[in-house]
């Protein structure tokens, strides 16, 4: 584990809780203290003890020493391209030639981070972007670079799945990947609504938690839009309420709409029977989420 900040410490707890031996490296002078002091809270969130986690964790201010016997290196350094390029040059030079080299980067693509690596190291380097906190939030975005090998990508997916994460492999590199780009659009609109005085910060957060937050924990945006159309599905939804998303200034053509409809119907089915099955599953999950949130708050 390279970098013992917010994300590196969370990953460390998750890796240790999975029974992995974790060596944490960070030049920060308080490395030993921050690892020791962060584990009680992280352990509690994982239902284990700080002692159990610390038994699997060692620390080293030397990056080369920390990665010398690694099977996977998870980089969690500062979000600066030149910094990560230098860090990965050091990691690649010191880590075993079989080790997967992954970055938690929020938005810098692997092709850029690995640009100075030789072919052999670049083939093992990819993005494994978590959502904070990694020990609890399921997603890890697996984004290979142009030179990342298929075997390394598949091995990374298997590794994170075995940790209990939900790996989503992305097929093209875009800055910010997927989840952060979606988050950024929502945050920009949230900033605007608060700055206009439409709602307060707290009211906006309540509105999000009481709607999209609760909904998207059970079904994603496309399945939700499909269900919004009732038995007519997304085809009816676009016809009935789609104008605000596909108007002339949206850049979305009729052919685009048809492509999206076909992909959604291929993924989730269409017609009354598919709708009934999807809606029943959604309701079961939504009730479970609502009840869990109520019990957590009470
Ligand atoms: N904070 C967040 O919500 C999320 C952050 N990320 C990404 O994770 C990475 C780390 O972010 P945070 O943990 O939030 O940052 P942070 O600022 O909490 O931690 C960064 C750590 O890197 C250490 N560091 C600096 N130079 C180093 C070196 N040469 N070798 C090893 N460690 C070094 C620092 O001492 C610090 O402990 C970034 O790439 C960020 O984009 C990804 C998902 C969520
Ligand atoms: O929000 C998260 O947990 C992650 O998606 C991140 O990468 C960072 O928080 C990022 O959004 C900060 O801009």
PDB file of N, CA and C in Angstrom, residues 139-143 157 166-170 178:
ATOM      1  N   UNK A 139     -18.048  -0.052  -5.053  1.00  0.00           N
ATOM      2  CA  UNK A 139     -17.493   0.114  -6.398  1.00  0.00           C
ATOM      3  C   UNK A 139     -15.966   0.188  -6.413  1.00  0.00           C
ATOM      4  N   UNK A 140     -15.371  -0.479  -7.395  1.00  0.00           N
ATOM      5  CA  UNK A 140     -14.004  -0.150  -7.798  1.00  0.00           C
ATOM      6  C   UNK A 140     -14.006  -0.122  -9.327  1.00  0.00           C
ATOM      7  N   UNK A 141     -13.618   1.029  -9.880  1.00  0.00           N
ATOM      8  CA  UNK A 141     -13.608   1.189 -11.347  1.00  0.00           C
ATOM      9  C   UNK A 141     -12.286   0.652 -11.881  1.00  0.00           C
ATOM     10  N   UNK A 142     -12.362  -0.364 -12.712  1.00  0.00           N
ATOM     11  CA  UNK A 142     -11.171  -0.987 -13.290  1.00  0.00           C
ATOM     12  C   UNK A 142     -11.002  -0.396 -14.687  1.00  0.00           C
ATOM     13  N   UNK A 143      -9.955   0.425 -14.837  1.00  0.00           N
ATOM     14  CA  UNK A 143      -9.773   1.131 -16.115  1.00  0.00           C
ATOM     15  C   UNK A 143      -8.357   0.859 -16.627  1.00  0.00           C
ATOM     16  N   UNK A 157      -9.567  -7.600 -11.751  1.00  0.00           N
ATOM     17  CA  UNK A 157     -11.012  -7.788 -11.509  1.00  0.00           C
ATOM     18  C   UNK A 157     -11.228  -8.928 -10.517  1.00  0.00           C
ATOM     19  N   UNK A 166     -17.223  -4.430  -5.862  1.00  0.00           N
ATOM     20  CA  UNK A 166     -17.979  -4.563  -7.116  1.00  0.00           C
ATOM     21  C   UNK A 166     -17.149  -3.901  -8.210  1.00  0.00           C
ATOM     22  N   UNK A 167     -16.322  -4.700  -8.913  1.00  0.00           N
ATOM     23  CA  UNK A 167     -15.507  -4.108  -9.975  1.00  0.00           C
ATOM     24  C   UNK A 167     -16.348  -3.810 -11.210  1.00  0.00           C
ATOM     25  N   UNK A 168     -16.196  -2.620 -11.758  1.00  0.00           N
ATOM     26  CA  UNK A 168     -16.830  -2.275 -13.044  1.00  0.00           C
ATOM     27  C   UNK A 168     -15.709  -1.966 -14.012  1.00  0.00           C
ATOM     28  N   UNK A 169     -15.595  -2.787 -15.056  1.00  0.00           N
ATOM     29  CA  UNK A 169     -14.541  -2.571 -16.048  1.00  0.00           C
ATOM     30  C   UNK A 169     -15.003  -1.526 -17.052  1.00  0.00           C
ATOM     31  N   UNK A 170     -14.174  -0.558 -17.300  1.00  0.00           N
ATOM     32  CA  UNK A 170     -14.518   0.493 -18.258  1.00  0.00           C
ATOM     33  C   UNK A 170     -13.721   0.293 -19.540  1.00  0.00           C
ATOM     34  N   UNK A 178     -16.124   7.044 -14.646  1.00  0.00           N
ATOM     35  CA  UNK A 178     -17.592   7.092 -14.784  1.00  0.00           C
ATOM     36  C   UNK A 178     -18.237   7.706 -13.546  1.00  0.00           C
TER      37      UNK A 178
END
